[in-house]
C-alpha atoms as a PDB file:
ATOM      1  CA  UNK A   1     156.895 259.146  43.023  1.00  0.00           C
ATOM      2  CA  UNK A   2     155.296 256.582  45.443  1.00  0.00           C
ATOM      3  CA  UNK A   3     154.911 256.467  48.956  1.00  0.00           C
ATOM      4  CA  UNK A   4     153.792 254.336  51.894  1.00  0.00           C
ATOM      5  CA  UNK A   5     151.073 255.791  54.047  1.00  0.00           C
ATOM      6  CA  UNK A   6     151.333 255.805  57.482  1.00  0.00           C
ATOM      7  CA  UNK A   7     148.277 256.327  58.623  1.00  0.00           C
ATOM      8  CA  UNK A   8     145.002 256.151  57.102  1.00  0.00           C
ATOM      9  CA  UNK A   9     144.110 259.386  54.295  1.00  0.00           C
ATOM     10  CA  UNK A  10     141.228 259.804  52.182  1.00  0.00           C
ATOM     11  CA  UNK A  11     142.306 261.558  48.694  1.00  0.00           C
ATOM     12  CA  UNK A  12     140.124 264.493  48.885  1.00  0.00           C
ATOM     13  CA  UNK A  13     139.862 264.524  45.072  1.00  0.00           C
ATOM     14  CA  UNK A  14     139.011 261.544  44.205  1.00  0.00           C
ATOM     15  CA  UNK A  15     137.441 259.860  47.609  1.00  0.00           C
ATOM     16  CA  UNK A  16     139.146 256.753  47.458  1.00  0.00           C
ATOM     17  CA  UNK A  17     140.394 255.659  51.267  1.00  0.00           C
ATOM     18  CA  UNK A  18     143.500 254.280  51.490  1.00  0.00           C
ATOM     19  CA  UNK A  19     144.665 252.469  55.103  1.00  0.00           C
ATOM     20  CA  UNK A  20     148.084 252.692  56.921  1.00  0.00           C
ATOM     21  CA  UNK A  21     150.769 251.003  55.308  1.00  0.00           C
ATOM     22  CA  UNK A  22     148.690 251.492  51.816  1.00  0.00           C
ATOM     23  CA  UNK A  23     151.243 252.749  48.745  1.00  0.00           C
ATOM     24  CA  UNK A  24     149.703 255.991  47.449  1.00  0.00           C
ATOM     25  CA  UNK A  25     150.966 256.903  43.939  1.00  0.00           C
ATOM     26  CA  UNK A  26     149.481 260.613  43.275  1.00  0.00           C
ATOM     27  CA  UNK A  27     151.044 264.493  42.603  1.00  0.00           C
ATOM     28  CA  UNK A  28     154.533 265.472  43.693  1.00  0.00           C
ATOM     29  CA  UNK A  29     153.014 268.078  45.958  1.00  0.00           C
ATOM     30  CA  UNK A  30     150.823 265.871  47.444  1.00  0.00           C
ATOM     31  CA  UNK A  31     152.928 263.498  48.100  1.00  0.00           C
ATOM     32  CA  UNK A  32     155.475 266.009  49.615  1.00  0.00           C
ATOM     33  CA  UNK A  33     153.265 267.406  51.864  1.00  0.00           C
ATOM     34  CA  UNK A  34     152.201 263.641  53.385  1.00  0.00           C
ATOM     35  CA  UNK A  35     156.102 262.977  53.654  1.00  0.00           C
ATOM     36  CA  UNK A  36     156.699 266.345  56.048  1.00  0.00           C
ATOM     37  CA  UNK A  37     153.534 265.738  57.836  1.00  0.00           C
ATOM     38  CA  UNK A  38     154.780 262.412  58.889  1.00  0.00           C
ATOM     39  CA  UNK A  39     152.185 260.930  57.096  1.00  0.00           C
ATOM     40  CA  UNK A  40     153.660 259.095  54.953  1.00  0.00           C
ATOM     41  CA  UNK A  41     157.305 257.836  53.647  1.00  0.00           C
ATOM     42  CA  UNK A  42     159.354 256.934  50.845  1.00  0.00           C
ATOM     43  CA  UNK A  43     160.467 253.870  52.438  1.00  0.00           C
ATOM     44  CA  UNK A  44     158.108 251.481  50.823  1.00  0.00           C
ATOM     45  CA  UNK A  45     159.043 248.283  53.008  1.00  0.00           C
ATOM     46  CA  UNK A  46     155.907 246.766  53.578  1.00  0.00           C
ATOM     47  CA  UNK A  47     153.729 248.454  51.876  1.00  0.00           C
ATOM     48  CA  UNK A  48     150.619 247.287  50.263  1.00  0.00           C
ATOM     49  CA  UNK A  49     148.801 248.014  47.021  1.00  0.00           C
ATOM     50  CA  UNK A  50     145.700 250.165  47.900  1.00  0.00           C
ATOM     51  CA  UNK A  51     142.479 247.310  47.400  1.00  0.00           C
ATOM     52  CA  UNK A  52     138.719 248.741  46.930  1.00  0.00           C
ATOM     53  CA  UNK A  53     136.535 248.654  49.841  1.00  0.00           C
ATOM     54  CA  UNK A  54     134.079 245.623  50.123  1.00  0.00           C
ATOM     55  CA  UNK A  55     130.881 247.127  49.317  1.00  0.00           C
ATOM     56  CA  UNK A  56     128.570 247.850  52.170  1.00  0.00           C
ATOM     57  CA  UNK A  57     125.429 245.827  53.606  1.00  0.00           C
ATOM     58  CA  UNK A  58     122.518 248.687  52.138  1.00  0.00           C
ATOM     59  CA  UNK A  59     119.587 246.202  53.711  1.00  0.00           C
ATOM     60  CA  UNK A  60     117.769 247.208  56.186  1.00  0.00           C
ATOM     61  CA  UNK A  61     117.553 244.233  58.494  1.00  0.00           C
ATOM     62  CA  UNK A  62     114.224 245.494  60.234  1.00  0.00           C
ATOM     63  CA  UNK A  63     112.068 245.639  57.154  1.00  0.00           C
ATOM     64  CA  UNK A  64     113.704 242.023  55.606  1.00  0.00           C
ATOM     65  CA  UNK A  65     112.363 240.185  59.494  1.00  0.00           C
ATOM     66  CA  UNK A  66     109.094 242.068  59.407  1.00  0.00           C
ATOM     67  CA  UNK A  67     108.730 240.557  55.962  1.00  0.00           C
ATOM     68  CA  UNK A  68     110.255 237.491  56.994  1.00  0.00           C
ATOM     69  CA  UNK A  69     107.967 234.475  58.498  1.00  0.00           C
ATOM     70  CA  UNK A  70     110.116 233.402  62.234  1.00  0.00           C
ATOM     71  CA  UNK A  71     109.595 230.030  62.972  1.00  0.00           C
ATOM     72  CA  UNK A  72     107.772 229.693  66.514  1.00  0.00           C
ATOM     73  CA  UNK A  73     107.803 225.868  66.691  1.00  0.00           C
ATOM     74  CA  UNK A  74     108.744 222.863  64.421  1.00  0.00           C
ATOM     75  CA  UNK A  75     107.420 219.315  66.187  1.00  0.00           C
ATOM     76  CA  UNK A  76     108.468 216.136  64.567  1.00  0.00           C
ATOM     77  CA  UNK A  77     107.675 213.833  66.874  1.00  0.00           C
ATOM     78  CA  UNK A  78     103.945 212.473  67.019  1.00  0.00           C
ATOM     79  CA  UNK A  79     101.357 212.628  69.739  1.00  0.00           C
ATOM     80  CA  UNK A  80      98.939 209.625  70.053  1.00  0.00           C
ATOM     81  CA  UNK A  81      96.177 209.450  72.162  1.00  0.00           C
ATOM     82  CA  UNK A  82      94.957 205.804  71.877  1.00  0.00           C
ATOM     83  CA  UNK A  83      92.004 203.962  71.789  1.00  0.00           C
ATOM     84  CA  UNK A  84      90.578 201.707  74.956  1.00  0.00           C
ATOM     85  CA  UNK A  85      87.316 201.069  76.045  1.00  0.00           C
ATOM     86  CA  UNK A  86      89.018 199.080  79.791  1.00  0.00           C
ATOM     87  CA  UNK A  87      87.549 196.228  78.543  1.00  0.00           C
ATOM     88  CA  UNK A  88      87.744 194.537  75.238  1.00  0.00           C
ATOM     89  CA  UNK A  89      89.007 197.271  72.638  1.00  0.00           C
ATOM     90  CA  UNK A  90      91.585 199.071  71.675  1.00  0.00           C
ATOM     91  CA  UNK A  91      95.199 198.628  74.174  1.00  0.00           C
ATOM     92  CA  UNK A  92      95.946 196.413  76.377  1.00  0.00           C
ATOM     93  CA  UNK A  93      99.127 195.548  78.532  1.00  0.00           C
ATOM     94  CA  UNK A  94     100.204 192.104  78.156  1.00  0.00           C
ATOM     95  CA  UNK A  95     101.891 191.628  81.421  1.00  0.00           C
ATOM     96  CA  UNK A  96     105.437 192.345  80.411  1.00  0.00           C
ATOM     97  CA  UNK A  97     107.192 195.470  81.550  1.00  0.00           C
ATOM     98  CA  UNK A  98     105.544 198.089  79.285  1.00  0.00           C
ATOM     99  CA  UNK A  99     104.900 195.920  76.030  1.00  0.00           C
ATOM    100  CA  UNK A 100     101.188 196.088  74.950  1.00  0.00           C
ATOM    101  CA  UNK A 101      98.533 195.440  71.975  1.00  0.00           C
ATOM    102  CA  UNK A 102      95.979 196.696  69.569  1.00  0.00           C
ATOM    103  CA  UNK A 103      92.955 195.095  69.195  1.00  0.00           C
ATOM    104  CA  UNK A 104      92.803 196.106  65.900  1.00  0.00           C
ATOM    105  CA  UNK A 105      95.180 198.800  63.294  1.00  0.00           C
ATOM    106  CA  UNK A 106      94.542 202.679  63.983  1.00  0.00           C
ATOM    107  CA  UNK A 107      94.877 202.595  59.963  1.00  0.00           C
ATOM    108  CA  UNK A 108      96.537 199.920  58.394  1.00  0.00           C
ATOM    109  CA  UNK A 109     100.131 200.831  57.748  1.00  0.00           C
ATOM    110  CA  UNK A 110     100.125 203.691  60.568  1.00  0.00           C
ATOM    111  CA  UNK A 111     102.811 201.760  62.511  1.00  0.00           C
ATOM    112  CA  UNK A 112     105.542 203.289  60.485  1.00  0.00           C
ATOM    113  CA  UNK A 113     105.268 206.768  61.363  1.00  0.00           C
ATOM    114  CA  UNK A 114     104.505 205.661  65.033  1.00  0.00           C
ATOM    115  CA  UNK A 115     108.171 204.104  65.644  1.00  0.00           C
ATOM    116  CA  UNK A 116     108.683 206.613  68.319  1.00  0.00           C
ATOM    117  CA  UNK A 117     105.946 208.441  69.606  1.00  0.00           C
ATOM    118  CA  UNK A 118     104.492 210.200  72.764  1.00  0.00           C
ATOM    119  CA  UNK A 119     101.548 208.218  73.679  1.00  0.00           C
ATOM    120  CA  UNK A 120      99.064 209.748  76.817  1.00  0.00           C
ATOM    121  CA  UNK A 121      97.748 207.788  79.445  1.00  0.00           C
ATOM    122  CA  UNK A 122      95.528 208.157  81.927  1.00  0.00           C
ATOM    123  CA  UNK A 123      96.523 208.060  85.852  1.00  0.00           C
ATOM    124  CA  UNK A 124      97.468 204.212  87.152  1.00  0.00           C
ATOM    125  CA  UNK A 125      97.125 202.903  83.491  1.00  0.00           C
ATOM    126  CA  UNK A 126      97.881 199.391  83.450  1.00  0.00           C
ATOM    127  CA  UNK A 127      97.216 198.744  87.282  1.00  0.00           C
ATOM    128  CA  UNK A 128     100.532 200.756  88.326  1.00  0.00           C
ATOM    129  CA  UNK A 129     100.693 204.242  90.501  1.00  0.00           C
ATOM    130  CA  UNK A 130     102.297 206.354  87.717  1.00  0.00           C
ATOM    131  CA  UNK A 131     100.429 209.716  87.001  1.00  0.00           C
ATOM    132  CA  UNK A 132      98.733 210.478  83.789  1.00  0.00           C
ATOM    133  CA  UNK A 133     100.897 212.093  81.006  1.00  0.00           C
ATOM    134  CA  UNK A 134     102.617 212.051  77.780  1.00  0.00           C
ATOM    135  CA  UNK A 135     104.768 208.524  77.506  1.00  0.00           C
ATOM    136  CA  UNK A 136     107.198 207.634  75.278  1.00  0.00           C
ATOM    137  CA  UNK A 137     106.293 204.416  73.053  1.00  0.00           C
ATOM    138  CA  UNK A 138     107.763 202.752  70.312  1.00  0.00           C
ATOM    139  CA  UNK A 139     105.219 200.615  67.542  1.00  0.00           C
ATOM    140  CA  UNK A 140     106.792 197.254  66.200  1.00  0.00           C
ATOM    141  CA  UNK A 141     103.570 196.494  64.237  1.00  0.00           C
ATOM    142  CA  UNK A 142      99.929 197.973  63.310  1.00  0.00           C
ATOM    143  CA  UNK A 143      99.158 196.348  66.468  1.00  0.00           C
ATOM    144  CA  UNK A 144     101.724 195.808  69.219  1.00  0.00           C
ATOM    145  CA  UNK A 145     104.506 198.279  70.858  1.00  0.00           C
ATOM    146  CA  UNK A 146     106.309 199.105  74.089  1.00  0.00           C
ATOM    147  CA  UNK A 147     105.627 201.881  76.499  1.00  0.00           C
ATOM    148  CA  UNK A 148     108.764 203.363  78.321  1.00  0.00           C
ATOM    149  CA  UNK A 149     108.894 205.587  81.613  1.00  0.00           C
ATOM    150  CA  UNK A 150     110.258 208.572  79.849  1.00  0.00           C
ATOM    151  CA  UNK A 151     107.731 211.599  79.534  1.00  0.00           C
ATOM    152  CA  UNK A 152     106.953 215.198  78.062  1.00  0.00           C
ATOM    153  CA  UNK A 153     105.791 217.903  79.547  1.00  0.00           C
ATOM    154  CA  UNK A 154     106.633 220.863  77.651  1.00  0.00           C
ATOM    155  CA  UNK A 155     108.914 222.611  75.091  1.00  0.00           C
ATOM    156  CA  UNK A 156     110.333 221.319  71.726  1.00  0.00           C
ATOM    157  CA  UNK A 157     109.480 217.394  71.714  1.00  0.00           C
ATOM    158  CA  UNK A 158     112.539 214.960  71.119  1.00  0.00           C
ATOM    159  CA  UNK A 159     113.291 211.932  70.922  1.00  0.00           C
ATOM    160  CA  UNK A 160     114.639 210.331  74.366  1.00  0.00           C
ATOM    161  CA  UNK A 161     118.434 209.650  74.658  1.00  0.00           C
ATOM    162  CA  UNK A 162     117.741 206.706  76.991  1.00  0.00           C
ATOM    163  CA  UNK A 163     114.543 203.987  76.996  1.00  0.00           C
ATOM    164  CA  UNK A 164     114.290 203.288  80.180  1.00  0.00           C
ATOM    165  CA  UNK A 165     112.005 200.103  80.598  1.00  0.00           C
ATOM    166  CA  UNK A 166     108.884 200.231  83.395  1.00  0.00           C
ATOM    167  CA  UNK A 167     110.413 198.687  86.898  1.00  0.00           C
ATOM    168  CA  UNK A 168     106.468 196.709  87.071  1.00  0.00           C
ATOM    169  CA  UNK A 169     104.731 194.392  84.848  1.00  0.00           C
ATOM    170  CA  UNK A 170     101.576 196.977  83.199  1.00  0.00           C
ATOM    171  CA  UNK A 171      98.619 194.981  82.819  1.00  0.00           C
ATOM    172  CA  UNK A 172      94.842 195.182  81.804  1.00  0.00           C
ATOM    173  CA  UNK A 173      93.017 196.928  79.139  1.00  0.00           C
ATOM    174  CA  UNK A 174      93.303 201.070  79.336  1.00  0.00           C
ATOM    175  CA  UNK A 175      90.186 203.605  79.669  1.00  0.00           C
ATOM    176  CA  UNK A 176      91.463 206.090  77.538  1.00  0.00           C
ATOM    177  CA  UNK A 177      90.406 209.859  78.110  1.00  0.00           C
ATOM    178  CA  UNK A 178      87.880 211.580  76.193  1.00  0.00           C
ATOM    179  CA  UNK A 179      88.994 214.838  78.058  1.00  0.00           C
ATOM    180  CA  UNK A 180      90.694 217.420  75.865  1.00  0.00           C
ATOM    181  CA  UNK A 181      94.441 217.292  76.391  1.00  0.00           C
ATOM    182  CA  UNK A 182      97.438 219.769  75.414  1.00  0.00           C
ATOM    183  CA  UNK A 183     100.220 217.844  73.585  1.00  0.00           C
ATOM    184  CA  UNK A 184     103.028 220.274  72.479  1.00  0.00           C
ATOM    185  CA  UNK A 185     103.279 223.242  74.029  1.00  0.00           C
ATOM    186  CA  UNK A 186     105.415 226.007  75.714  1.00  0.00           C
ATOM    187  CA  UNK A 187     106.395 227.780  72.651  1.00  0.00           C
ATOM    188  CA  UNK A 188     106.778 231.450  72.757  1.00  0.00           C
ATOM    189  CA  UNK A 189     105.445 234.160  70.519  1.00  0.00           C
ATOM    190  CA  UNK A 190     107.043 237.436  71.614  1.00  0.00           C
ATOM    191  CA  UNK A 191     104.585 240.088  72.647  1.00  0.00           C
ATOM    192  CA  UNK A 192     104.379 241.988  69.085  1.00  0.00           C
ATOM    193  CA  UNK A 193     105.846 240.011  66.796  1.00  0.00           C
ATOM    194  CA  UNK A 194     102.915 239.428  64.928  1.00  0.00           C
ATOM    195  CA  UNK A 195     102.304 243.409  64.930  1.00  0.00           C
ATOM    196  CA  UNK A 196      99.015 245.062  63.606  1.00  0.00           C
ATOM    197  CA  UNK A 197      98.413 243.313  60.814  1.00  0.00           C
ATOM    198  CA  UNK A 198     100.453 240.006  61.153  1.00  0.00           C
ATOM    199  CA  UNK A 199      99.830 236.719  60.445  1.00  0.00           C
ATOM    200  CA  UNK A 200     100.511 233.013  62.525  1.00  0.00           C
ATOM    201  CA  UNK A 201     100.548 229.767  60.462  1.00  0.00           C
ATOM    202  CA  UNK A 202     100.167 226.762  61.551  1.00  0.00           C
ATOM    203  CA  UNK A 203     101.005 223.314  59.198  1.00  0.00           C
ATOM    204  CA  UNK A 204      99.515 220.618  60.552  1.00  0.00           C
ATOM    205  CA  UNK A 205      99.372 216.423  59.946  1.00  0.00           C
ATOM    206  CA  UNK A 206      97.452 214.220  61.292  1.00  0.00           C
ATOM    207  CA  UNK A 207      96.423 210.964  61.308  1.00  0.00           C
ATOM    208  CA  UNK A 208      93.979 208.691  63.704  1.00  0.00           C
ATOM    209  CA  UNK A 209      91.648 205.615  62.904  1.00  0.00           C
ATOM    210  CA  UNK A 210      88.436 205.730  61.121  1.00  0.00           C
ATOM    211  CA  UNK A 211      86.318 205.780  64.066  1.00  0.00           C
ATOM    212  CA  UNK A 212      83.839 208.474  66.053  1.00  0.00           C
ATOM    213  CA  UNK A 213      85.738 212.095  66.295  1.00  0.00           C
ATOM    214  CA  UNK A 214      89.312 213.642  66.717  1.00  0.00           C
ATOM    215  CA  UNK A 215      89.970 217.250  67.483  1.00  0.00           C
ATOM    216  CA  UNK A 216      92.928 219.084  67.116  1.00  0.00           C
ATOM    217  CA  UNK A 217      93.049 222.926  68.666  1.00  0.00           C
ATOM    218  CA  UNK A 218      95.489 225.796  68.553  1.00  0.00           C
ATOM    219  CA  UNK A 219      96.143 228.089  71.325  1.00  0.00           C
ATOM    220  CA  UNK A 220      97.909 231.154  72.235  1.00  0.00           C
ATOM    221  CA  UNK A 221      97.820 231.047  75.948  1.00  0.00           C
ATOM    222  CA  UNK A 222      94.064 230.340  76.865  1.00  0.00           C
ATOM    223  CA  UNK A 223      92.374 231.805  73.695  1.00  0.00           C
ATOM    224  CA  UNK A 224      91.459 229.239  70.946  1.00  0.00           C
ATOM    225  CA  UNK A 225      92.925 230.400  67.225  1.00  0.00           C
ATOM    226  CA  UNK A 226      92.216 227.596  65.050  1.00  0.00           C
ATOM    227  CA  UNK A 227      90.005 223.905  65.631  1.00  0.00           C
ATOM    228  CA  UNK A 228      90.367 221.019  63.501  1.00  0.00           C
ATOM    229  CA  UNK A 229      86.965 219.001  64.393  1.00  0.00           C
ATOM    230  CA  UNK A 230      84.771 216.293  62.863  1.00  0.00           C
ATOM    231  CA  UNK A 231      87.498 214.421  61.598  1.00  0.00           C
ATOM    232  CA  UNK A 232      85.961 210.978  61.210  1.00  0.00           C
ATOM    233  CA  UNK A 233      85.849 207.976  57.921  1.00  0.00           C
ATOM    234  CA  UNK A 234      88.873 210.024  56.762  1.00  0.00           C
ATOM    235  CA  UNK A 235      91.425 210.346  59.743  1.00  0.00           C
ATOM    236  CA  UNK A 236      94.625 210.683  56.927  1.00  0.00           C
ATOM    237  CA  UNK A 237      94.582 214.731  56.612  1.00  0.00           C
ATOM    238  CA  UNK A 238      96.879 217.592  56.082  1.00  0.00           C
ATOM    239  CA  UNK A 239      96.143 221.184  56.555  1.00  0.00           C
ATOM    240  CA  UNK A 240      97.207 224.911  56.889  1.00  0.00           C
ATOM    241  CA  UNK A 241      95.766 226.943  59.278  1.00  0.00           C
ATOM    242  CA  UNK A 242      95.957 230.794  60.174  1.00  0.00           C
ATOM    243  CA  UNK A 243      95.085 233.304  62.341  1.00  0.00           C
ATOM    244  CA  UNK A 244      95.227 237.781  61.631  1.00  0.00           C
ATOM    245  CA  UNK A 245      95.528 240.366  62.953  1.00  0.00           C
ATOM    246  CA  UNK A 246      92.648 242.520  61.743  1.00  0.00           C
ATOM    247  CA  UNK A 247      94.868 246.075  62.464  1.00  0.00           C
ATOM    248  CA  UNK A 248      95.235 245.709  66.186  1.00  0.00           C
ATOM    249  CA  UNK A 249      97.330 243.356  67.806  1.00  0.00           C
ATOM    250  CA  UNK A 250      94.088 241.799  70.601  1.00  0.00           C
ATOM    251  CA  UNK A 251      91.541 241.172  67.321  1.00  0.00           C
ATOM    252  CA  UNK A 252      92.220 237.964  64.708  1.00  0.00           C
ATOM    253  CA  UNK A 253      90.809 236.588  61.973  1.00  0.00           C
ATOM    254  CA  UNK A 254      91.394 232.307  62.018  1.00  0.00           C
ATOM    255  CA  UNK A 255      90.687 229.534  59.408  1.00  0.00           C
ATOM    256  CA  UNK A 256      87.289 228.615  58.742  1.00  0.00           C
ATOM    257  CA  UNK A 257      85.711 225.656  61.737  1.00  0.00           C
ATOM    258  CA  UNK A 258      85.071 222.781  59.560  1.00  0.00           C
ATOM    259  CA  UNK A 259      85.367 219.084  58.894  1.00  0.00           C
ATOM    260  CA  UNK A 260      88.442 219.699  56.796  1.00  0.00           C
ATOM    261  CA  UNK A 261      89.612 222.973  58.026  1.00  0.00           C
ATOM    262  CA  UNK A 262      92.356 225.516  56.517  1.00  0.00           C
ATOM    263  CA  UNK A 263      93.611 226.616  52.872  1.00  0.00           C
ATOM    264  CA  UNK A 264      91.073 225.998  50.359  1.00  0.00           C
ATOM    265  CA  UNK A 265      87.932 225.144  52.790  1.00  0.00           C
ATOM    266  CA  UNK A 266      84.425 227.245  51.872  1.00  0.00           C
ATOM    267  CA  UNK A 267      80.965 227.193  53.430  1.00  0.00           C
ATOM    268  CA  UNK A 268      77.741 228.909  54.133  1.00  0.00           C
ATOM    269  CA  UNK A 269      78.048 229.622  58.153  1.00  0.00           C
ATOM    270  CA  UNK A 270      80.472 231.433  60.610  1.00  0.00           C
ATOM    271  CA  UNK A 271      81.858 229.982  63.321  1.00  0.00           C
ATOM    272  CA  UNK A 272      81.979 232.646  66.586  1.00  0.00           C
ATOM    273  CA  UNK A 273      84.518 231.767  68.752  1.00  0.00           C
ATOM    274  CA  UNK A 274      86.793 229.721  66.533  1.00  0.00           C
ATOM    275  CA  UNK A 275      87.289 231.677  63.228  1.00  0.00           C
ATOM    276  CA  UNK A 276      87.492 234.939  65.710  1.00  0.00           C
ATOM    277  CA  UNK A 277      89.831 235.512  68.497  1.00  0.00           C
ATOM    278  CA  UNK A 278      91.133 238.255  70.657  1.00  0.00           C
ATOM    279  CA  UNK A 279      94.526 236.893  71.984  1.00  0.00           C
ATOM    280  CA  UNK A 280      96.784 240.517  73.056  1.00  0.00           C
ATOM    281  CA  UNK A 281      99.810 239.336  70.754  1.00  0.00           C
ATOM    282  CA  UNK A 282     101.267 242.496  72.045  1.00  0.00           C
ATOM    283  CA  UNK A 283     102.639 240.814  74.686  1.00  0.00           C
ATOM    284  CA  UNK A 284     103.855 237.440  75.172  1.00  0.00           C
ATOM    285  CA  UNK A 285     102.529 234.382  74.478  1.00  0.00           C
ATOM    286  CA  UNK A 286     102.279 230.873  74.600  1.00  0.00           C
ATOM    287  CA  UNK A 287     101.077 228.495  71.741  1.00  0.00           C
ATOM    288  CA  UNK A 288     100.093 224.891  72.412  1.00  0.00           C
ATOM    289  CA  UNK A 289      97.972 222.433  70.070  1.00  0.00           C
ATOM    290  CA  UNK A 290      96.026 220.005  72.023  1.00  0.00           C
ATOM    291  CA  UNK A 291      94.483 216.436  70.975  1.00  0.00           C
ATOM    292  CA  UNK A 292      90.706 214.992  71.434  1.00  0.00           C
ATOM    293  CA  UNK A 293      88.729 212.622  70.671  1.00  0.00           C
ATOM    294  CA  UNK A 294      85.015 212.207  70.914  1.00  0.00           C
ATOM    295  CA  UNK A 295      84.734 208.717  71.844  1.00  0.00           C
ATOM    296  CA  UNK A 296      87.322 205.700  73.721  1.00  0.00           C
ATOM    297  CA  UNK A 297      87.053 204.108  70.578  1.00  0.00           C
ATOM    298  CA  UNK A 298      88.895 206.483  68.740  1.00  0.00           C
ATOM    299  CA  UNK A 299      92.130 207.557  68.381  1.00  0.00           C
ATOM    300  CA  UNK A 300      94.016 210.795  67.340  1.00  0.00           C
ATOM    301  CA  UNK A 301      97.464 211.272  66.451  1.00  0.00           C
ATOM    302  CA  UNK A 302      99.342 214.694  65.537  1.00  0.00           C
ATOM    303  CA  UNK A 303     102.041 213.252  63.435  1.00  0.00           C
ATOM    304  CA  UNK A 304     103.855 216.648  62.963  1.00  0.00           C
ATOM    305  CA  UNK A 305     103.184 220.616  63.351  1.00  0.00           C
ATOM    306  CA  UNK A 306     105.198 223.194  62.247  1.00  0.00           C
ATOM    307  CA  UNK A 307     104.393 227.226  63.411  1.00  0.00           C
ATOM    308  CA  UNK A 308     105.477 230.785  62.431  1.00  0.00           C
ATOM    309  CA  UNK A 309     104.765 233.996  62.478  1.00  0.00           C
ATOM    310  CA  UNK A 310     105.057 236.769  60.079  1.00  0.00           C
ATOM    311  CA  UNK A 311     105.174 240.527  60.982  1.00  0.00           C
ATOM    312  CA  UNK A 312     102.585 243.255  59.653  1.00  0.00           C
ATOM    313  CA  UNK A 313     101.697 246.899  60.437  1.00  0.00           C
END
């Protein structure tokens, strides 16, 4: 005969588990004996036919994320820092809210990926009070654009909601800064997540004019992992950079210094203090990339960056 469990039983024989309100279909006795236990009844109102188990989840989750690259940061947005000499070259404000010019293309075509950017300027740029910082600008051509009052400071970079125009005319050419400045930053890399012998990538695209030198440096916190320098005549690049651990988490291995640094790059000389770090990754940290450029004729632009990290012992 058939019953209707009422209460969950594993057949002992055969190790199939059945759930309450399950029809079991097995030996007289058996059945019997789950009938006067109050286990089960021959009422089978209800009852359902007994369904396999879904088979079980047999991966271990710790050993797929410490194979697994995490992504740290993913930056979209572009940083410019633009050229100006405060007197003839590069931008100047025309006089009309924040709308300015170019003396001349960063790279002919450029404008396209620059239709929403954050551009730096120095403190009082075009005559006004307002501090120096990452602006938010938006190119119309190779050579004009407005500048708006929103700014970054730190975390994932967006596009503004709102463009909210300047409340002054700017005016007058800009002295651009050949000081080294942090663009993105404020992205964490838990304390270990690299482990012993783990490994940070970093995918970087760039872009600038063909003029003097633009710089482009990776940190976590304070210590420099990878430097992307002597980028002159050919501004247009891509690259992928890393940085190891060498079998302790304070000791790493980075991408070679060079002209056109990352995957693929060879030469003849080491570069101490750039393709060698000691960063603790065993405890937090924070990774920025920063923008220079050599001379106020130049100009560098990060166009995107994206970062992760990959766990090994």
């Amino acid at each position: 005969m058939t019953v209707r469990l009422l209460s969950g039983w594993k057949d002992p024989r055969t190790g199939r588990e059945y759930k309450c309100s399950d029809l079991l279909t097995t030996d007289p006795a058996t059945e019997n004996g789950l009938v006067s236990a109050k286990q089960a009844d021959t009422n089978l109102s209800g009852g359902n036919a007994w369904v396999p188990p879904a088979s079980k989840n047999t991966i271990d989750a710790s050993e797929w994320l410490n194979s697994t690259p995490i992504c740290i940061a993913s930056i979209g947005v572009p940083f410019i820092i633009p050229p100006g000499d405060g007197s003839a070259n590069g931008l100047q404000f025309t006089g009309s809210s924040g709308a300015f010019t170019l003396s001349a293309a960063i790279l002919a075509n450029s404008w396209n990926v620059l239709k929403g950017c954050w551009m730096y300027m120095p403190a009082s740029f075009g005559g006004s009070t307002y501090p120096a910082g990452w602006y938010w600008a938006v190119f119309s051509s190779d050579t004009a654009g407005i500048l708006y009052t929103e700014t970054y400071v730190s975390g994932r970079p967006a596009r503004p909601a709102t463009q909210t125009p300047f409340s002054t005319n700017l005016s007058g050419w800009l002295t651009t800064t050949t000081a080294e400045v942090t663009g993105p930053t404020g992205f964490l890399v838990p304390g270990g997540a690299m482990g012993n012998s783990g490994r940070l990538k970093t995918h970087l695209r760039c872009l600038g004019n063909a003029t003097a030198n633009k710089i482009y440096r990776t940190y976590l916190g304070a210590t420099l992992t990878a430097y992307v320098g002597s980028v002159t005549t050919n501004p247009d690049l891509e690259c992928l950079l890393s940085s190891v651990n060498q079998g302790v988490q304070n000791l790493q291995i980075n991408s070679r210094q060079a002209s056109s640094t990352g995957v693929g790059v060879s030469g003849g000389t080491f570069s101490v203090g750039a393709e060698n770090s000691s960063a603790d990754t065993s405890i937090d940290q924070i990774l920025s990339i920063s923008l220079q450029i050599s001379t106020t004729a130049a100009c560098a632009i990060l166009i995107h960056a994206d970062v992760t990290v990959t766990h090994g012992d």
